[in-house]
Amino acid sequence: MIDIPELSLVALVGISGSGKSTFARKHWKPTQVLSSDFFRGLVADDENDQSASGDAFEVLHYVAGKRLAAGRLTVIDATNLQSHARAGLITVAREHDVLPVAVVLDVPETLAWERTQARPDRTFGRQVITRMHRDLRRTLGQLAREGFRKVHVLRGVEEIEAAEIRYEKLFNDRRDEHGPFDIVGDVHGCRAELETLLEKLGWTLVRDEAGRPVDALHPEGRTAVFVGDLVDRGPDSPGVLRLVMGMVAAGHAICVPGNHEQKLARKLNGRNVQLTHGLPETLEQLAAEPEEFVREVRTFIEGLVSHYVLDDGRLVVAHAGLKEAYQGRASGRVRSFALYGETTGETDEYGLPVRYPWAQDYRGSAAVVYGHVPTPKAEWLNNTICLDTGCVFGGALTSLRWPERELVATPAAKEYYAPVRPLITAESRPDQGLDIRDVTGRRHLDFGYGQVTVPAENAAAALEVMGRFALDPDTLIWLPPTMAPCTSSTVEGFLEHPSSAFADLRAAGVDRVVCEEKHMGSRAVVRVSASGEGDALWTRTGRPFFGPELAGPLLDRVREAARPLFAELGTGWLLFDAELLPWSAKAGGLIRDHYASVGAAGRAALPVARDVLARVAARGLDVAGLRERVELRSAEIAGYTSAYLSYVRPTEGLAGVTLAPFALLAGADVSYMRKDHDWHLAIADRLAAADPELFTTTRRKIVDLSDPVSEAEATAWWLDLTSAGGEGMVVKPHAGLGVTDARGRLVQPGVKCRGREYLRIIYGPEYTRPEQLDRLRQRNLGRKRSLALREHGLGLAALDRLAEGAPAWRVHELVFAILAAESEPVDPRL
């Protein structure tokens, strides 16, 4: 049985005629085998042209590298008898952090010569086989020293033919383990805090006769994962080791090594190491333990694997983190990165190495959980999170529950060890504006209300819009999310109806809603300040709404109307979500080209058709059915025209333009997203009272979803509103914009319920025909609802970060993600 790692570079070694190609065809797919003969033929049209070997192997190494980079086992079919040839393969394997394996086929020289003579394409003499056989004998003793991690020697034909290949997983490959996991950050000898944290996570400690914890059990079968640095600096490193070693031995935990364990093991093995960073305290504590325990510690540390890939590759745990290219690989540099991270070669003002911020560049799909660098608060950054929250420095011991992504922490009882430098965090990056890497390529964001992956192609589309048309990122602090419609209605004649909207919110656990008139205009975000500095008005895609000649006077009026609010709310600026009316003020071209042309064509053609049919009927022909269809079509076109004309009115400059604010989103250092809608709409009413010519109020109705009478009254209100030409309403949880359900998930901030006639603009003049309604009722709302929730959560998080004083790039990466999400293929009519 030949054991070969699932991901490795396998070099077949043997003289000509030893059966390497036959062996390769028997055990591997043709695509897995790279033959030197094939590549000679590829570059020289002659597989036996030895003068082409240099070029052939150059191409072979290139293809092997591409396969290994993609995580594919690769087999090299060549004699591989010269050390320089094997050195090239070892280099390729190391460049891609895979294990090189040698499989030697050792057959008698005479048999090899017989096989060579039987091949018409082999024209060299017996002396070549003799030299190869001599080289093989010399090679057998060199393979392991050259760097081959496994060497399998098959001697004789029978052993070669009987050989079987068995693939083995790398030690770091635990993709088949799905947890759930409780991942614990750097403990550093803080045994008491570790016990408290485990109990907080629901674990039951198992103690020995001396009362010391030696294991822990979880009633739900969870597995603990320790990110390393169990020892040094803290008061009880042996106690931490005893507990973790017991949990690992019992199969209740897994552990990766930290750099502090690595240094301790070297010291225990008699190596000369510097007694710094808490190691003297650990050695002193271990000196009080039995020698057998110290030997067990050394054995335990030496058996730890650099990192683990878990949960079908969705989770990677390494002490100092791990770049995507190193995940699931095995090499010295992979282990070094997992233990120590990567440094720039510089030192900071405290004399400590400056670490390369690999997490800022990370774009992998696997979540990477690590420790090593103490940070005041565990935060997700590009699908990575550091759990070292400086417990030994007086911070906290933090755990991540996976797959829940829930953080659980327990504070340190005291500061056990003074840090050399203040704890650093992702927020410590200098806020020098955006870096192009913040928004390009495939990115994963965990923003507190969920996670989102921004595909590279969506980011590119958003960057095109943002780079060419949008406002300065410092100004663009929020974008309005898209909004999902209510579930399709079964009420006869209606595609959307209040009963469906109420049912949707009730199903989400909402018991009280506000029905707000939906203004038919263009969504507008307004930022005004008491000083006038940084004022702006922008669209859903972040573009300026008007040029400065109109935007300036409009913002001046908004500022004056809002002036009492600056002092009352104690803020220097305010951010409003609003609708700018009429629709034609911004969408005049769209109305003329897309809607009016349809209405004009119908009004021109259908009367003519009606006259022709009247004359035909006068001649005694039966065209009654066709006349009915034309009359129906005429009525539909009239309804369609009336629908869009309801939202068209003349404007000149700002004359005729109104603004309907419905939410005050944020101010300086504060988010108002969790205020209830009574509060938001009261602010809007005050603006309308201050400048009734500019501001339009938003009519609304409060509904108790447990009261059928309340629902009926709201439905009648909606029918009156829409029959008078109104677009419809938005039904929102009354409690505010950040409402969550019983499981802690965000609830839709609002569902739109549009009027029967308004929907003619969206779905066409004839959409109310029964057969059309039946078809439209099958529309799939799932993607739209998911998109609306993601964009809403990103917006909430952006304003939260803004209120917390986060750097601009931390705010803008979320705003950018909202715009990128708009590139997703979703039915625009929804």
Short mmCIF file of N, CA and C in Angstrom, two decimals, residues 23 53 91 128 146 195 200 236 314 333 337 366 415 418 434 497 543 547-548 589 596 599 647 698 735 789 792 809:
data_model
loop_
_atom_site.label_atom_id
_atom_site.label_comp_id
_atom_site.label_asym_id
_atom_site.label_seq_id
_atom_site.Cartn_x
_atom_site.Cartn_y
_atom_site.Cartn_z
N PHE A 23 2.46 2.30 -15.05
CA PHE A 23 2.06 2.48 -13.65
C PHE A 23 1.18 3.72 -13.49
N SER A 53 14.89 18.94 -23.96
CA SER A 53 14.50 18.63 -22.57
C SER A 53 14.41 19.89 -21.71
N THR A 91 11.45 22.36 -5.90
CA THR A 91 11.20 23.80 -5.90
C THR A 91 9.75 24.11 -6.24
N VAL A 128 23.25 2.98 -22.02
CA VAL A 128 22.40 4.03 -21.43
C VAL A 128 21.59 3.46 -20.27
N GLU A 146 17.00 15.13 0.00
CA GLU A 146 16.71 16.22 -0.93
C GLU A 146 15.41 16.95 -0.60
N GLU A 195 -12.08 29.04 32.54
CA GLU A 195 -13.16 28.27 33.17
C GLU A 195 -14.48 29.05 33.09
N LYS A 200 -19.80 29.86 30.63
CA LYS A 200 -20.70 30.81 29.99
C LYS A 200 -21.18 30.28 28.65
N ASP A 236 -1.45 31.01 35.59
CA ASP A 236 -1.54 29.54 35.71
C ASP A 236 -1.48 28.87 34.35
N ARG A 314 -15.21 26.07 4.99
CA ARG A 314 -15.75 27.40 5.28
C ARG A 314 -15.05 28.08 6.43
N ARG A 333 6.97 27.45 5.36
CA ARG A 333 6.53 28.85 5.39
C ARG A 333 5.06 28.97 5.77
N PHE A 337 3.95 31.26 8.87
CA PHE A 337 2.93 32.29 8.79
C PHE A 337 1.84 32.05 9.83
N ALA A 366 -13.28 31.41 2.77
CA ALA A 366 -13.26 30.80 4.09
C ALA A 366 -13.08 31.87 5.16
N GLU A 415 -5.31 43.01 35.48
CA GLU A 415 -4.20 43.06 34.54
C GLU A 415 -3.06 42.22 35.11
N ALA A 418 1.63 43.82 32.08
CA ALA A 418 1.50 45.11 31.41
C ALA A 418 1.94 44.98 29.95
N LEU A 434 -9.92 56.59 1.32
CA LEU A 434 -10.10 55.24 0.83
C LEU A 434 -8.85 54.73 0.13
N HIS A 497 -52.16 44.15 -2.22
CA HIS A 497 -53.31 44.56 -1.40
C HIS A 497 -52.86 44.67 0.04
N ARG A 543 -25.44 59.94 -6.75
CA ARG A 543 -25.15 61.05 -7.65
C ARG A 543 -25.77 62.35 -7.13
N GLY A 547 -27.66 70.29 -10.15
CA GLY A 547 -26.44 71.07 -10.19
C GLY A 547 -26.44 72.07 -9.05
N PRO A 548 -25.33 72.73 -8.82
CA PRO A 548 -25.22 73.67 -7.68
C PRO A 548 -26.20 74.83 -7.76
N GLY A 589 -37.23 62.96 -18.84
CA GLY A 589 -36.82 62.25 -20.04
C GLY A 589 -37.35 60.82 -20.07
N ALA A 596 -44.77 58.07 -22.01
CA ALA A 596 -45.64 58.89 -22.86
C ALA A 596 -45.70 58.35 -24.27
N GLY A 599 -48.36 55.66 -24.37
CA GLY A 599 -49.69 56.26 -24.31
C GLY A 599 -50.06 56.95 -25.61
N TYR A 647 -48.38 61.95 -11.87
CA TYR A 647 -47.12 62.28 -11.21
C TYR A 647 -46.30 63.27 -12.03
N THR A 698 -46.26 63.62 5.02
CA THR A 698 -46.53 62.23 4.69
C THR A 698 -47.74 61.76 5.48
N ALA A 735 -42.16 50.33 15.45
CA ALA A 735 -41.09 50.53 16.43
C ALA A 735 -39.85 51.18 15.84
N LEU A 789 -33.17 43.28 2.49
CA LEU A 789 -32.67 43.12 3.86
C LEU A 789 -31.17 43.35 3.95
N HIS A 792 -30.50 47.03 3.62
CA HIS A 792 -30.94 47.71 4.85
C HIS A 792 -29.93 47.50 5.98
N TRP A 809 -13.13 54.93 5.82
CA TRP A 809 -13.10 53.73 4.97
C TRP A 809 -13.98 52.63 5.53
#
